[in-house]
Amino acid sequence: MKFRTDKYILRPMSMSIGMVIAGILLSYLMPSLFFVGFCLIIAGTILSVTGVYVATKPVEYFMPDERTKKNTDRAGHHAFWIMANVVIILGLIDRFTSVSIEYKHAGTLIIFIGIYSFLILRWFYNKKGDVE
Amino acid sequence: MKLINNKRYTFFLVLGLVNIMIGLAEMLKIIPYSGTATPGVSMMGAGIILLIIGLYLSRTSESESMPDERTMKRDMKVQSSTFGIILAYVTLLALMDAIWYSNLINMGDFFLIFSRPEDMSVLFSRYMSIIFVAVISVVALTFYYNKKGDLE
């Protein structure tokens, strides 16, 4: 198996390893910030694994073609409107009704709706075929 | 006044009229309401804006008001990019909230939108700040892609 060693691999890999080291140091030196350090370690590890996977593939493998770009743009456009509508509706409910929806509860919901609507729409447009 | 038979403007006109009527009904206490703020004025304002858009569309020809291929492509690219920006912003706000409530870092009231919800100005709540960021991003990116020219 051949690994690529260009700057597009080395830079993110060094950043991810730096994140892991920063996370370990933060957890040891400042126990009150253990949560932040733990998140840094997890994120760094995920980035490192992704980096190793990407390094095994040629550059052309990840170049999106015209159709994929169009599909992604179309899915992102619809996901944006879905997310904007969810935020507007939640904001209106919070502002104009006696029900109070705090952001700390609604934030995760908004993120999930945004990500999953984007993924589902991209899958749908890829399945559907011709995109205008 | 010549009106063009276009479904788009009819939709805006009807929506505007419905908004104004609901707003009026709320202000005249026909609809019972128990919230802290009155939505009547806002609904009437939104209704008037929709009416103006509908009347404007009715006066323009269909070929003028319909977006061309390039505009559609640009809008999709802009909104797709804005989706990413909004997702990052919502995640940042959620993380800030998580850190705030776990009392790890005392951020003070320096950032209005990151301060405690009970101290927060109603006009600039977290939800409104998300919409604000979305609108600014759409306007800025539209300007940028218009300037840039050829879209891929």
JSON list of C-alpha atoms in Angstrom, two decimals, chain A residues 9-122:
[
{"chain": "A", "resi": 9, "resn": "ILE", "atom": "CA", "xyz": [-1.86, 15.07, 3.72]},
{"chain": "A", "resi": 10, "resn": "LEU", "atom": "CA", "xyz": [1.00, 16.24, 5.93]},
{"chain": "A", "resi": 11, "resn": "ARG", "atom": "CA", "xyz": [-0.60, 19.49, 7.07]},
{"chain": "A", "resi": 12, "resn": "PRO", "atom": "CA", "xyz": [-3.93, 18.03, 8.30]},
{"chain": "A", "resi": 13, "resn": "MET", "atom": "CA", "xyz": [-2.09, 15.04, 9.80]},
{"chain": "A", "resi": 14, "resn": "SER", "atom": "CA", "xyz": [0.27, 17.27, 11.77]},
{"chain": "A", "resi": 15, "resn": "MET", "atom": "CA", "xyz": [-2.73, 19.34, 12.91]},
{"chain": "A", "resi": 16, "resn": "SER", "atom": "CA", "xyz": [-4.61, 16.24, 14.08]},
{"chain": "A", "resi": 17, "resn": "ILE", "atom": "CA", "xyz": [-1.59, 14.89, 15.95]},
{"chain": "A", "resi": 18, "resn": "GLY", "atom": "CA", "xyz": [-1.16, 18.36, 17.50]},
{"chain": "A", "resi": 19, "resn": "MET", "atom": "CA", "xyz": [-4.79, 18.25, 18.60]},
{"chain": "A", "resi": 20, "resn": "VAL", "atom": "CA", "xyz": [-4.28, 14.90, 20.31]},
{"chain": "A", "resi": 21, "resn": "ILE", "atom": "CA", "xyz": [-1.15, 16.14, 22.09]},
{"chain": "A", "resi": 22, "resn": "ALA", "atom": "CA", "xyz": [-2.91, 19.39, 23.12]},
{"chain": "A", "resi": 23, "resn": "GLY", "atom": "CA", "xyz": [-5.84, 17.35, 24.43]},
{"chain": "A", "resi": 24, "resn": "ILE", "atom": "CA", "xyz": [-3.59, 15.08, 26.51]},
{"chain": "A", "resi": 25, "resn": "LEU", "atom": "CA", "xyz": [-1.67, 18.05, 27.93]},
{"chain": "A", "resi": 26, "resn": "LEU", "atom": "CA", "xyz": [-4.89, 19.96, 28.69]},
{"chain": "A", "resi": 27, "resn": "SER", "atom": "CA", "xyz": [-6.40, 16.96, 30.48]},
{"chain": "A", "resi": 28, "resn": "TYR", "atom": "CA", "xyz": [-3.28, 16.48, 32.63]},
{"chain": "A", "resi": 29, "resn": "LEU", "atom": "CA", "xyz": [-2.42, 20.08, 33.40]},
{"chain": "A", "resi": 30, "resn": "MET", "atom": "CA", "xyz": [-5.94, 21.48, 33.82]},
{"chain": "A", "resi": 31, "resn": "PRO", "atom": "CA", "xyz": [-8.23, 18.76, 35.20]},
{"chain": "A", "resi": 32, "resn": "SER", "atom": "CA", "xyz": [-11.17, 21.22, 35.26]},
{"chain": "A", "resi": 33, "resn": "LEU", "atom": "CA", "xyz": [-11.01, 21.35, 31.44]},
{"chain": "A", "resi": 34, "resn": "PHE", "atom": "CA", "xyz": [-10.96, 17.57, 31.04]},
{"chain": "A", "resi": 35, "resn": "PHE", "atom": "CA", "xyz": [-14.08, 17.69, 28.84]},
{"chain": "A", "resi": 36, "resn": "VAL", "atom": "CA", "xyz": [-12.41, 20.04, 26.33]},
{"chain": "A", "resi": 37, "resn": "GLY", "atom": "CA", "xyz": [-9.23, 17.94, 26.32]},
{"chain": "A", "resi": 38, "resn": "PHE", "atom": "CA", "xyz": [-11.20, 14.74, 25.81]},
{"chain": "A", "resi": 39, "resn": "CYS", "atom": "CA", "xyz": [-13.07, 16.28, 22.85]},
{"chain": "A", "resi": 40, "resn": "LEU", "atom": "CA", "xyz": [-9.74, 17.38, 21.33]},
{"chain": "A", "resi": 41, "resn": "ILE", "atom": "CA", "xyz": [-8.32, 13.85, 21.67]},
{"chain": "A", "resi": 42, "resn": "ILE", "atom": "CA", "xyz": [-11.40, 12.28, 20.05]},
{"chain": "A", "resi": 43, "resn": "ALA", "atom": "CA", "xyz": [-11.47, 14.84, 17.21]},
{"chain": "A", "resi": 44, "resn": "GLY", "atom": "CA", "xyz": [-7.74, 14.46, 16.62]},
{"chain": "A", "resi": 45, "resn": "THR", "atom": "CA", "xyz": [-7.99, 10.68, 16.50]},
{"chain": "A", "resi": 46, "resn": "ILE", "atom": "CA", "xyz": [-10.89, 10.80, 14.01]},
{"chain": "A", "resi": 47, "resn": "LEU", "atom": "CA", "xyz": [-8.94, 13.27, 11.84]},
{"chain": "A", "resi": 48, "resn": "SER", "atom": "CA", "xyz": [-5.82, 11.07, 11.95]},
{"chain": "A", "resi": 49, "resn": "VAL", "atom": "CA", "xyz": [-7.77, 7.96, 10.87]},
{"chain": "A", "resi": 50, "resn": "THR", "atom": "CA", "xyz": [-9.42, 9.96, 8.05]},
{"chain": "A", "resi": 51, "resn": "GLY", "atom": "CA", "xyz": [-6.00, 11.30, 7.03]},
{"chain": "A", "resi": 52, "resn": "VAL", "atom": "CA", "xyz": [-4.54, 7.79, 6.82]},
{"chain": "A", "resi": 53, "resn": "TYR", "atom": "CA", "xyz": [-7.50, 6.67, 4.69]},
{"chain": "A", "resi": 54, "resn": "VAL", "atom": "CA", "xyz": [-7.17, 9.66, 2.37]},
{"chain": "A", "resi": 55, "resn": "ALA", "atom": "CA", "xyz": [-3.39, 9.12, 2.06]},
{"chain": "A", "resi": 56, "resn": "THR", "atom": "CA", "xyz": [-3.96, 5.65, 0.59]},
{"chain": "A", "resi": 57, "resn": "LYS", "atom": "CA", "xyz": [-6.09, 7.00, -2.29]},
{"chain": "A", "resi": 58, "resn": "PRO", "atom": "CA", "xyz": [-4.89, 8.95, -5.33]},
{"chain": "A", "resi": 59, "resn": "VAL", "atom": "CA", "xyz": [-5.83, 12.66, -5.63]},
{"chain": "A", "resi": 60, "resn": "GLU", "atom": "CA", "xyz": [-8.20, 11.99, -8.54]},
{"chain": "A", "resi": 61, "resn": "TYR", "atom": "CA", "xyz": [-10.27, 9.67, -6.37]},
{"chain": "A", "resi": 62, "resn": "PHE", "atom": "CA", "xyz": [-11.65, 12.60, -4.35]},
{"chain": "A", "resi": 63, "resn": "MET", "atom": "CA", "xyz": [-12.18, 15.05, -7.22]},
{"chain": "A", "resi": 64, "resn": "PRO", "atom": "CA", "xyz": [-15.96, 15.54, -7.53]},
{"chain": "A", "resi": 65, "resn": "ASP", "atom": "CA", "xyz": [-17.36, 15.46, -11.04]},
{"chain": "A", "resi": 66, "resn": "GLU", "atom": "CA", "xyz": [-19.86, 17.98, -12.44]},
{"chain": "A", "resi": 67, "resn": "ARG", "atom": "CA", "xyz": [-22.91, 15.93, -11.52]},
{"chain": "A", "resi": 68, "resn": "THR", "atom": "CA", "xyz": [-21.83, 15.33, -7.91]},
{"chain": "A", "resi": 69, "resn": "LYS", "atom": "CA", "xyz": [-21.13, 19.06, -7.47]},
{"chain": "A", "resi": 70, "resn": "LYS", "atom": "CA", "xyz": [-24.57, 19.92, -8.82]},
{"chain": "A", "resi": 71, "resn": "ASN", "atom": "CA", "xyz": [-26.23, 17.35, -6.57]},
{"chain": "A", "resi": 72, "resn": "THR", "atom": "CA", "xyz": [-24.38, 18.62, -3.50]},
{"chain": "A", "resi": 73, "resn": "ASP", "atom": "CA", "xyz": [-25.31, 22.23, -4.27]},
{"chain": "A", "resi": 74, "resn": "ARG", "atom": "CA", "xyz": [-28.95, 21.30, -4.79]},
{"chain": "A", "resi": 75, "resn": "ALA", "atom": "CA", "xyz": [-29.09, 19.26, -1.58]},
{"chain": "A", "resi": 76, "resn": "GLY", "atom": "CA", "xyz": [-27.34, 22.05, 0.36]},
{"chain": "A", "resi": 77, "resn": "HIS", "atom": "CA", "xyz": [-29.79, 24.62, -1.02]},
{"chain": "A", "resi": 78, "resn": "HIS", "atom": "CA", "xyz": [-32.81, 22.62, 0.16]},
{"chain": "A", "resi": 79, "resn": "ALA", "atom": "CA", "xyz": [-31.20, 21.68, 3.49]},
{"chain": "A", "resi": 80, "resn": "PHE", "atom": "CA", "xyz": [-30.50, 25.37, 4.10]},
{"chain": "A", "resi": 81, "resn": "TRP", "atom": "CA", "xyz": [-34.18, 26.24, 3.67]},
{"chain": "A", "resi": 82, "resn": "ILE", "atom": "CA", "xyz": [-35.30, 23.33, 5.87]},
{"chain": "A", "resi": 83, "resn": "MET", "atom": "CA", "xyz": [-32.91, 24.42, 8.61]},
{"chain": "A", "resi": 84, "resn": "ALA", "atom": "CA", "xyz": [-33.84, 28.10, 8.28]},
{"chain": "A", "resi": 85, "resn": "ASN", "atom": "CA", "xyz": [-37.54, 27.22, 8.56]},
{"chain": "A", "resi": 86, "resn": "VAL", "atom": "CA", "xyz": [-36.93, 25.07, 11.65]},
{"chain": "A", "resi": 87, "resn": "VAL", "atom": "CA", "xyz": [-34.99, 27.92, 13.30]},
{"chain": "A", "resi": 88, "resn": "ILE", "atom": "CA", "xyz": [-37.69, 30.47, 12.39]},
{"chain": "A", "resi": 89, "resn": "ILE", "atom": "CA", "xyz": [-40.51, 28.26, 13.70]},
{"chain": "A", "resi": 90, "resn": "LEU", "atom": "CA", "xyz": [-38.66, 27.51, 16.95]},
{"chain": "A", "resi": 91, "resn": "GLY", "atom": "CA", "xyz": [-37.83, 31.21, 17.37]},
{"chain": "A", "resi": 92, "resn": "LEU", "atom": "CA", "xyz": [-41.46, 32.21, 16.79]},
{"chain": "A", "resi": 93, "resn": "ILE", "atom": "CA", "xyz": [-42.74, 29.60, 19.26]},
{"chain": "A", "resi": 94, "resn": "ASP", "atom": "CA", "xyz": [-40.20, 30.79, 21.84]},
{"chain": "A", "resi": 95, "resn": "ARG", "atom": "CA", "xyz": [-41.05, 34.45, 21.28]},
{"chain": "A", "resi": 96, "resn": "PHE", "atom": "CA", "xyz": [-44.80, 34.46, 20.80]},
{"chain": "A", "resi": 97, "resn": "THR", "atom": "CA", "xyz": [-46.18, 31.59, 22.86]},
{"chain": "A", "resi": 98, "resn": "SER", "atom": "CA", "xyz": [-46.15, 30.71, 26.51]},
{"chain": "A", "resi": 99, "resn": "VAL", "atom": "CA", "xyz": [-43.94, 27.70, 25.66]},
{"chain": "A", "resi": 100, "resn": "SER", "atom": "CA", "xyz": [-40.29, 28.51, 26.22]},
{"chain": "A", "resi": 101, "resn": "ILE", "atom": "CA", "xyz": [-37.85, 26.55, 24.07]},
{"chain": "A", "resi": 102, "resn": "GLU", "atom": "CA", "xyz": [-34.34, 27.12, 25.35]},
{"chain": "A", "resi": 103, "resn": "TYR", "atom": "CA", "xyz": [-31.54, 27.02, 22.83]},
{"chain": "A", "resi": 104, "resn": "LYS", "atom": "CA", "xyz": [-29.54, 24.45, 24.80]},
{"chain": "A", "resi": 105, "resn": "HIS", "atom": "CA", "xyz": [-32.31, 21.92, 24.10]},
{"chain": "A", "resi": 106, "resn": "ALA", "atom": "CA", "xyz": [-33.11, 23.04, 20.55]},
{"chain": "A", "resi": 107, "resn": "GLY", "atom": "CA", "xyz": [-29.52, 23.41, 19.33]},
{"chain": "A", "resi": 108, "resn": "THR", "atom": "CA", "xyz": [-28.87, 19.69, 18.96]},
{"chain": "A", "resi": 109, "resn": "LEU", "atom": "CA", "xyz": [-32.20, 19.21, 17.20]},
{"chain": "A", "resi": 110, "resn": "ILE", "atom": "CA", "xyz": [-31.35, 21.93, 14.66]},
{"chain": "A", "resi": 111, "resn": "ILE", "atom": "CA", "xyz": [-27.92, 20.40, 13.99]},
{"chain": "A", "resi": 112, "resn": "PHE", "atom": "CA", "xyz": [-29.39, 16.91, 13.51]},
{"chain": "A", "resi": 113, "resn": "ILE", "atom": "CA", "xyz": [-32.16, 18.14, 11.21]},
{"chain": "A", "resi": 114, "resn": "GLY", "atom": "CA", "xyz": [-29.63, 20.10, 9.14]},
{"chain": "A", "resi": 115, "resn": "ILE", "atom": "CA", "xyz": [-27.11, 17.29, 8.75]},
{"chain": "A", "resi": 116, "resn": "TYR", "atom": "CA", "xyz": [-29.61, 14.51, 8.11]},
{"chain": "A", "resi": 117, "resn": "SER", "atom": "CA", "xyz": [-31.73, 16.51, 5.67]},
{"chain": "A", "resi": 118, "resn": "PHE", "atom": "CA", "xyz": [-28.55, 17.28, 3.71]},
{"chain": "A", "resi": 119, "resn": "LEU", "atom": "CA", "xyz": [-27.45, 13.63, 3.67]},
{"chain": "A", "resi": 120, "resn": "ILE", "atom": "CA", "xyz": [-30.91, 12.31, 2.74]},
{"chain": "A", "resi": 121, "resn": "LEU", "atom": "CA", "xyz": [-31.40, 14.93, 0.02]},
{"chain": "A", "resi": 122, "resn": "ARG", "atom": "CA", "xyz": [-27.97, 14.23, -1.48]}
]
